[in-house]
């Protein structure tokens, strides 16, 4: 049995190199940028009015309140080439180019236009540059506006749009297949006979993969039969990552490891000091990585988060794909048989300036119903047998934390 740290080392030592692909920027949400994006022009491209008001010369309003002559109007989008003379103002809207000769814009709120006289009373003085965004203030042509490695969010799409970058290089996402094995498994539209259960892991695992922005292929249920399992796994090895649920343990009908060996897939570990998820298998051949996850629904879910997520995330180009970790105050005592690091279901809440971690009661690694009430996993160190209420613990926020709490 190896430690979780050693398991992660072996995983990181066996990741394939990243590959780039070029995509339309509207399909790039959540993808990882594989190039630096440079500004192809100054932004703003001209000195721009930051507010609705009057462009003027700040020297003319030093003795405000003063009355100046309204010499015209410049709206956002205007191509006109206006010039402002001494004693004049030009009405501008937010986003309009600043007329030559002006060095500030006074807010509409601090001005009063008299249509009868054609004059504008400016009630307050201004400093040069006030309410003007100078050309290139946000980015000069040639500067880096997005860095390679950035995960593209909606705000980054706006940056790409600003510079007309309709196509960009991102890291490819891995092709992933999911396979489940177990003689007792039936599909969800079927009614279980005695001894049978519905396959749920295929759906939680596929959804976990989807949450990472990857559409997996579901390869179906395979019987606990070495020939059938061998055939299905061989079929899945043309993907970058094959996730197999069940059959990874040491039971008489757990054929995964022997089947992988027969297919010349090297097993890099098969037992990790973690609970749930001890019988997690990690294996590879020249082109594919294989995960064998324990069949118990909670074990399958947690093993995915602990072992598979870091791999799929890095294969997508994310530098830190692991679950977000917070330190908080345990609200109820917990105990375990020491020896393995446990990941136990909990509700994490930010409350009165601290994270509060409430353990969720559940019936063990088969109990997805109890587990599904959690939004986090408490990390229970393997060298501890009990943790008291009020002690500091670490928790991993589950991927849907921000939409489930
Ligand atoms: P195994 O890892 O194959 O020994 O399975 C451990 C437990 O998980 C058994 O009770 C199985 O019935 C259950 N199990 C295995 N695969 C699935 C699945 N795809 N969906 C739901 N439960 C499963
Ligand atoms: Mg089984």
XYZ file of C-alpha atoms and ligand atoms in Angstrom:
429
model
C 0.000 0.000 0.000
C 1.390 3.446 -0.897
C 0.648 6.866 0.551
C -1.612 9.309 -1.231
C 1.406 11.601 -1.828
C 3.321 8.762 -3.488
C 0.251 7.945 -5.596
C 0.104 11.570 -6.768
C 3.829 11.519 -7.608
C 3.376 8.431 -9.773
C 0.390 10.008 -11.470
C 2.239 13.259 -12.240
C 5.286 11.336 -13.528
C 3.141 9.606 -16.118
C 1.207 12.429 -17.740
C 1.396 12.715 -21.526
C 2.604 15.951 -23.168
C -0.040 18.578 -23.910
C -1.290 19.150 -27.455
C -2.564 22.414 -28.888
C -5.606 22.983 -31.021
C -7.096 26.058 -32.634
C -10.692 26.877 -31.744
C -13.212 29.634 -32.323
C -13.190 31.941 -29.343
C -16.854 31.366 -28.604
C -16.100 27.687 -28.010
C -13.197 28.541 -25.742
C -15.046 29.130 -22.443
C -13.322 27.049 -19.739
C -10.438 26.076 -22.044
C -6.818 26.790 -21.168
C -5.028 29.286 -23.373
C -1.949 27.835 -25.107
C -0.548 31.156 -26.344
C 0.004 34.686 -25.080
C -2.532 37.072 -26.597
C -1.084 40.467 -27.612
C -2.966 43.692 -28.200
C -3.203 44.382 -31.940
C -4.039 48.035 -31.263
C -4.130 50.622 -28.491
C -7.091 50.449 -26.129
C -8.735 52.822 -25.979
C -7.777 53.577 -29.588
C -8.387 57.346 -29.025
C -8.619 59.636 -25.998
C -12.073 58.751 -24.729
C -14.688 60.561 -22.648
C -15.269 58.550 -19.455
C -18.546 60.300 -18.598
C -21.411 62.157 -20.247
C -20.652 65.876 -20.034
C -18.706 68.728 -21.615
C -15.195 68.543 -23.042
C -13.288 71.721 -22.160
C -9.912 73.275 -21.395
C -9.216 72.987 -17.667
C -7.566 76.466 -17.690
C -10.917 77.951 -18.744
C -12.706 76.674 -15.625
C -10.041 77.394 -13.009
C -12.218 80.259 -11.681
C -15.461 78.220 -11.771
C -18.313 78.854 -11.721
C -17.850 80.219 -15.275
C -19.920 80.411 -18.449
C -18.505 79.006 -21.683
C -19.794 78.804 -25.233
C -21.315 75.510 -26.476
C -19.485 74.836 -29.754
C -21.005 71.517 -30.750
C -21.577 67.896 -29.826
C -19.552 64.691 -30.204
C -21.315 61.389 -29.637
C -19.816 57.928 -29.042
C -19.144 56.477 -32.480
C -18.728 59.896 -34.075
C -16.027 60.190 -36.727
C -16.087 63.991 -36.657
C -12.802 65.784 -36.152
C -13.849 68.607 -33.847
C -11.481 71.209 -32.400
C -12.175 73.216 -29.278
C -11.197 76.867 -29.055
C -10.550 78.946 -25.898
C -13.738 79.646 -23.913
C -15.668 76.829 -25.569
C -17.117 73.489 -24.534
C -18.246 70.562 -26.707
C -20.949 68.222 -25.382
C -19.721 64.612 -25.310
C -21.259 61.247 -24.391
C -19.433 58.427 -22.618
C -17.143 56.710 -25.122
C -16.900 59.699 -27.483
C -13.496 60.785 -28.825
C -12.163 63.901 -27.091
C -12.006 66.932 -29.413
C -8.572 68.417 -30.087
C -7.791 71.227 -27.668
C -9.813 69.801 -24.749
C -7.996 68.311 -21.746
C -10.881 67.415 -19.392
C -14.579 66.522 -19.341
C -16.950 67.999 -16.792
C -19.884 65.849 -15.632
C -23.331 66.869 -16.860
C -24.255 67.073 -13.171
C -21.800 69.945 -12.644
C -22.929 71.937 -15.684
C -26.018 73.742 -16.836
C -26.867 74.464 -20.451
C -29.049 77.485 -21.304
C -30.531 76.853 -24.755
C -31.526 80.551 -25.092
C -27.971 81.873 -24.798
C -26.170 78.824 -26.172
C -23.908 78.980 -23.177
C -23.012 76.369 -20.564
C -22.403 77.220 -16.951
C -19.624 75.040 -15.456
C -19.975 74.983 -11.691
C -16.730 73.230 -10.690
C -13.111 73.398 -11.725
C -11.143 70.336 -12.954
C -7.595 69.089 -13.271
C -6.121 68.348 -16.709
C -6.982 64.766 -17.698
C -10.070 64.494 -15.492
C -12.694 62.116 -16.926
C -10.583 61.317 -19.975
C -9.182 57.828 -20.591
C -6.091 58.483 -22.718
C -5.357 56.439 -25.804
C -3.537 53.201 -24.822
C -4.294 53.591 -21.082
C -5.621 50.021 -20.808
C -3.277 48.382 -23.327
C -0.767 49.602 -25.873
C -0.412 47.785 -29.178
C 1.913 44.791 -28.657
C 1.425 44.357 -24.889
C 0.340 41.013 -23.480
C -3.344 41.080 -22.531
C -3.874 37.364 -21.744
C -1.178 34.910 -20.673
C -0.755 31.320 -21.815
C -2.062 29.006 -19.096
C -5.051 31.152 -18.228
C -8.402 29.353 -17.994
C -10.736 31.378 -20.162
C -13.716 32.852 -18.326
C -16.429 35.169 -19.664
C -14.281 38.231 -18.898
C -11.424 36.806 -20.990
C -13.801 36.238 -23.903
C -14.479 39.978 -23.719
C -10.720 40.616 -23.963
C -10.459 38.321 -26.998
C -13.440 40.077 -28.581
C -11.865 43.495 -27.931
C -8.877 42.511 -30.042
C -10.837 40.666 -32.706
C -9.241 37.312 -31.826
C -11.865 35.047 -33.321
C -9.593 31.976 -33.242
C -7.071 31.060 -30.549
C -4.768 28.224 -29.527
C -5.891 26.250 -26.486
C -4.751 22.943 -25.033
C -6.633 19.941 -26.330
C -8.886 18.107 -23.937
C -8.268 14.399 -23.406
C -10.630 11.824 -24.895
C -12.147 9.897 -22.013
C -14.152 6.658 -21.838
C -16.090 5.231 -18.892
C -16.722 1.521 -18.407
C -18.376 -0.245 -15.474
C -18.092 -3.879 -14.513
C -20.153 -6.123 -12.228
C -22.428 -9.152 -12.737
C -25.021 -7.528 -10.485
C -25.382 -4.365 -12.584
C -28.345 -3.531 -14.797
C -29.104 -0.350 -16.704
C -31.317 2.299 -15.170
C -34.444 1.654 -17.257
C -34.468 -2.011 -16.134
C -36.116 -3.392 -12.960
C -33.667 -5.183 -10.684
C -34.297 -8.858 -10.014
C -33.055 -10.371 -6.753
C -29.348 -9.677 -6.365
C -29.269 -6.951 -8.999
C -28.763 -3.194 -8.648
C -28.928 -0.329 -11.080
C -25.648 0.965 -12.386
C -25.219 4.431 -10.926
C -21.452 4.886 -11.118
C -21.419 5.271 -14.889
C -23.606 8.331 -14.466
C -21.813 9.964 -11.549
C -18.425 9.382 -13.200
C -19.590 10.632 -16.601
C -21.059 13.716 -14.942
C -17.843 14.327 -13.018
C -15.936 14.179 -16.299
C -18.475 16.506 -17.928
C -18.081 18.997 -15.108
C -14.456 19.271 -16.222
C -15.614 20.276 -19.696
C -14.996 16.873 -21.278
C -17.706 14.796 -22.950
C -16.859 11.163 -22.125
C -17.881 8.076 -24.090
C -19.839 5.566 -22.043
C -18.841 2.050 -23.031
C -21.530 0.225 -21.065
C -21.707 -2.522 -18.457
C -19.312 -5.451 -18.704
C -19.793 -8.753 -16.879
C -17.205 -10.004 -14.379
C -15.664 -12.147 -17.058
C -11.994 -11.793 -18.014
C -12.575 -12.287 -21.733
C -15.444 -9.829 -21.955
C -13.624 -7.334 -19.730
C -10.436 -7.720 -21.795
C -12.325 -7.027 -25.009
C -14.020 -3.909 -23.628
C -10.864 -2.519 -22.072
C -8.902 -3.111 -25.274
C -11.647 -1.120 -27.041
C -11.308 1.716 -24.543
C -7.531 1.986 -24.812
C -7.732 4.107 -27.953
C -8.888 7.002 -25.716
C -6.408 9.051 -23.711
C -7.969 8.051 -20.395
C -10.092 4.998 -19.626
C -11.995 4.990 -16.336
C -13.189 1.583 -15.158
C -15.486 1.248 -12.147
C -15.590 -1.996 -10.182
C -13.550 -5.179 -10.278
C -10.432 -3.412 -9.011
C -10.345 -5.020 -5.589
C -9.003 -8.384 -4.464
C -12.218 -10.430 -4.745
C -12.255 -13.702 -6.674
C -14.110 -12.065 -9.581
C -12.163 -8.802 -9.612
C -10.378 -9.298 -12.936
C -9.265 -5.773 -13.757
C -5.603 -6.088 -12.777
C -5.016 -9.453 -14.471
C -6.796 -8.239 -17.602
C -4.646 -5.090 -17.718
C -1.501 -7.176 -17.362
C -2.614 -9.477 -20.191
C -3.091 -6.383 -22.368
C 0.446 -5.134 -21.552
C -0.872 -2.192 -19.571
C 1.606 -1.473 -16.759
C 0.085 -1.139 -13.305
C 1.689 1.799 -11.464
C -0.264 1.362 -8.256
C -3.248 -0.606 -7.043
C -3.564 0.104 -3.317
C -3.453 3.520 -1.708
C -3.696 4.391 1.996
C -6.885 6.386 1.541
C -10.474 5.870 2.679
C -12.625 5.442 0.726
C -10.765 4.367 -2.374
C -8.051 1.980 -1.192
C -8.300 -0.375 -4.184
C -7.717 2.369 -6.784
C -5.716 1.181 -9.788
C -3.585 3.458 -11.949
C -2.033 1.962 -15.069
C -0.724 3.017 -18.463
C 0.466 1.772 -21.813
C 2.167 3.848 -24.534
C -0.859 5.930 -25.387
C -3.460 5.601 -22.630
C -3.901 6.003 -18.898
C -6.274 3.675 -17.089
C -7.976 4.229 -13.741
C -9.667 1.348 -11.975
C -11.957 2.804 -9.328
C -13.662 0.877 -6.537
C -17.279 -0.011 -7.289
C -18.897 1.368 -4.169
C -20.632 4.550 -5.359
C -19.074 6.918 -2.819
C -15.640 5.336 -3.261
C -15.931 5.728 -7.006
C -16.919 9.385 -6.632
C -14.219 10.247 -4.089
C -11.477 8.331 -5.938
C -12.336 10.274 -9.054
C -11.968 13.567 -7.203
C -8.703 12.584 -5.522
C -6.942 10.730 -8.339
C -8.636 11.298 -11.699
C -9.429 15.014 -11.456
C -5.750 16.053 -11.115
C -4.947 14.042 -14.237
C -7.804 15.188 -16.461
C -7.291 18.764 -15.286
C -3.579 18.777 -16.116
C -4.252 17.078 -19.444
C -6.555 20.020 -20.212
C -3.695 22.395 -19.325
C -4.852 23.523 -15.874
C -1.876 24.045 -13.589
C -3.829 23.515 -10.352
C -6.886 21.395 -11.062
C -7.233 19.882 -7.584
C -10.273 20.609 -5.459
C -10.117 23.917 -3.600
C -8.893 23.418 -0.030
C -10.072 25.468 2.956
C -9.130 25.313 6.630
C -12.042 25.454 9.061
C -13.391 24.656 12.487
C -14.788 21.152 12.937
C -18.281 21.419 14.409
C -18.683 17.824 15.679
C -16.135 15.259 16.888
C -15.074 12.585 14.389
C -13.224 9.308 14.799
C -11.702 6.644 12.557
C -9.406 3.650 12.654
C -6.001 5.292 12.040
C -3.747 4.222 9.169
C -5.328 5.775 6.092
C -6.184 9.362 5.169
C -9.961 9.609 5.069
C -12.117 11.912 2.984
C -15.455 12.176 4.716
C -18.614 13.971 3.597
C -19.281 17.338 5.191
C -21.085 20.602 4.779
C -18.651 23.514 4.673
C -20.062 26.965 5.363
C -18.520 30.388 5.689
C -20.062 31.731 8.857
C -19.045 34.672 11.076
C -15.608 35.044 9.571
C -14.547 31.377 9.452
C -15.198 28.158 7.603
C -17.354 25.833 9.716
C -17.130 22.154 8.829
C -20.150 20.036 9.742
C -19.679 16.275 9.239
C -22.604 14.662 7.390
C -23.935 11.419 8.817
C -23.826 8.592 6.305
C -23.774 4.816 6.166
C -20.378 4.242 4.575
C -18.930 4.028 1.094
C -22.006 2.452 -0.466
C -24.282 5.264 0.733
C -24.543 7.776 -2.074
C -27.831 9.038 -0.677
C -26.203 10.201 2.573
C -23.107 11.396 0.753
C -25.128 13.478 -1.699
C -26.054 15.840 1.156
C -22.439 17.041 1.385
C -20.718 19.920 -0.385
C -17.186 19.187 0.857
C -14.850 16.433 2.047
C -13.155 16.665 5.435
C -9.556 15.499 5.257
C -8.988 13.195 8.244
C -5.216 12.597 8.515
C -4.176 8.938 8.660
C -2.122 9.425 11.821
C -5.134 10.569 13.843
C -7.829 8.401 15.444
C -10.104 11.193 16.562
C -10.623 14.903 16.059
C -12.573 16.952 18.604
C -15.169 19.587 17.885
C -13.470 22.996 17.675
C -10.236 21.627 16.151
C -8.880 22.992 12.894
C -9.430 20.659 9.905
C -8.881 20.923 6.183
C -11.705 20.370 3.746
C -11.896 20.038 -0.003
C -14.779 21.900 -1.582
C -16.600 19.634 -4.033
C -16.755 20.850 -7.645
C -20.350 22.012 -7.373
C -19.749 23.762 -4.053
C -20.543 27.215 -5.364
C -23.885 26.228 -6.827
C -24.940 23.876 -3.991
C -24.291 25.724 -0.773
P -16.628 -3.902 -6.508
O -15.682 -2.759 -6.449
O -16.822 -4.415 -7.869
O -16.212 -4.952 -5.518
O -18.034 -3.362 -6.018
C -18.219 -2.896 -4.698
C -19.673 -2.536 -4.435
O -20.079 -1.517 -5.312
C -20.650 -3.671 -4.661
O -21.657 -3.610 -3.675
C -21.237 -3.367 -6.014
O -22.535 -3.908 -6.192
C -21.251 -1.866 -6.043
N -21.125 -1.388 -7.410
C -20.195 -1.802 -8.294
N -20.344 -1.167 -9.470
C -21.401 -0.334 -9.327
C -22.049 0.589 -10.199
N -21.634 0.776 -11.468
N -23.093 1.292 -9.723
C -23.516 1.112 -8.447
N -22.933 0.255 -7.576
C -21.889 -0.471 -8.006
Mg -17.726 -6.124 -8.555
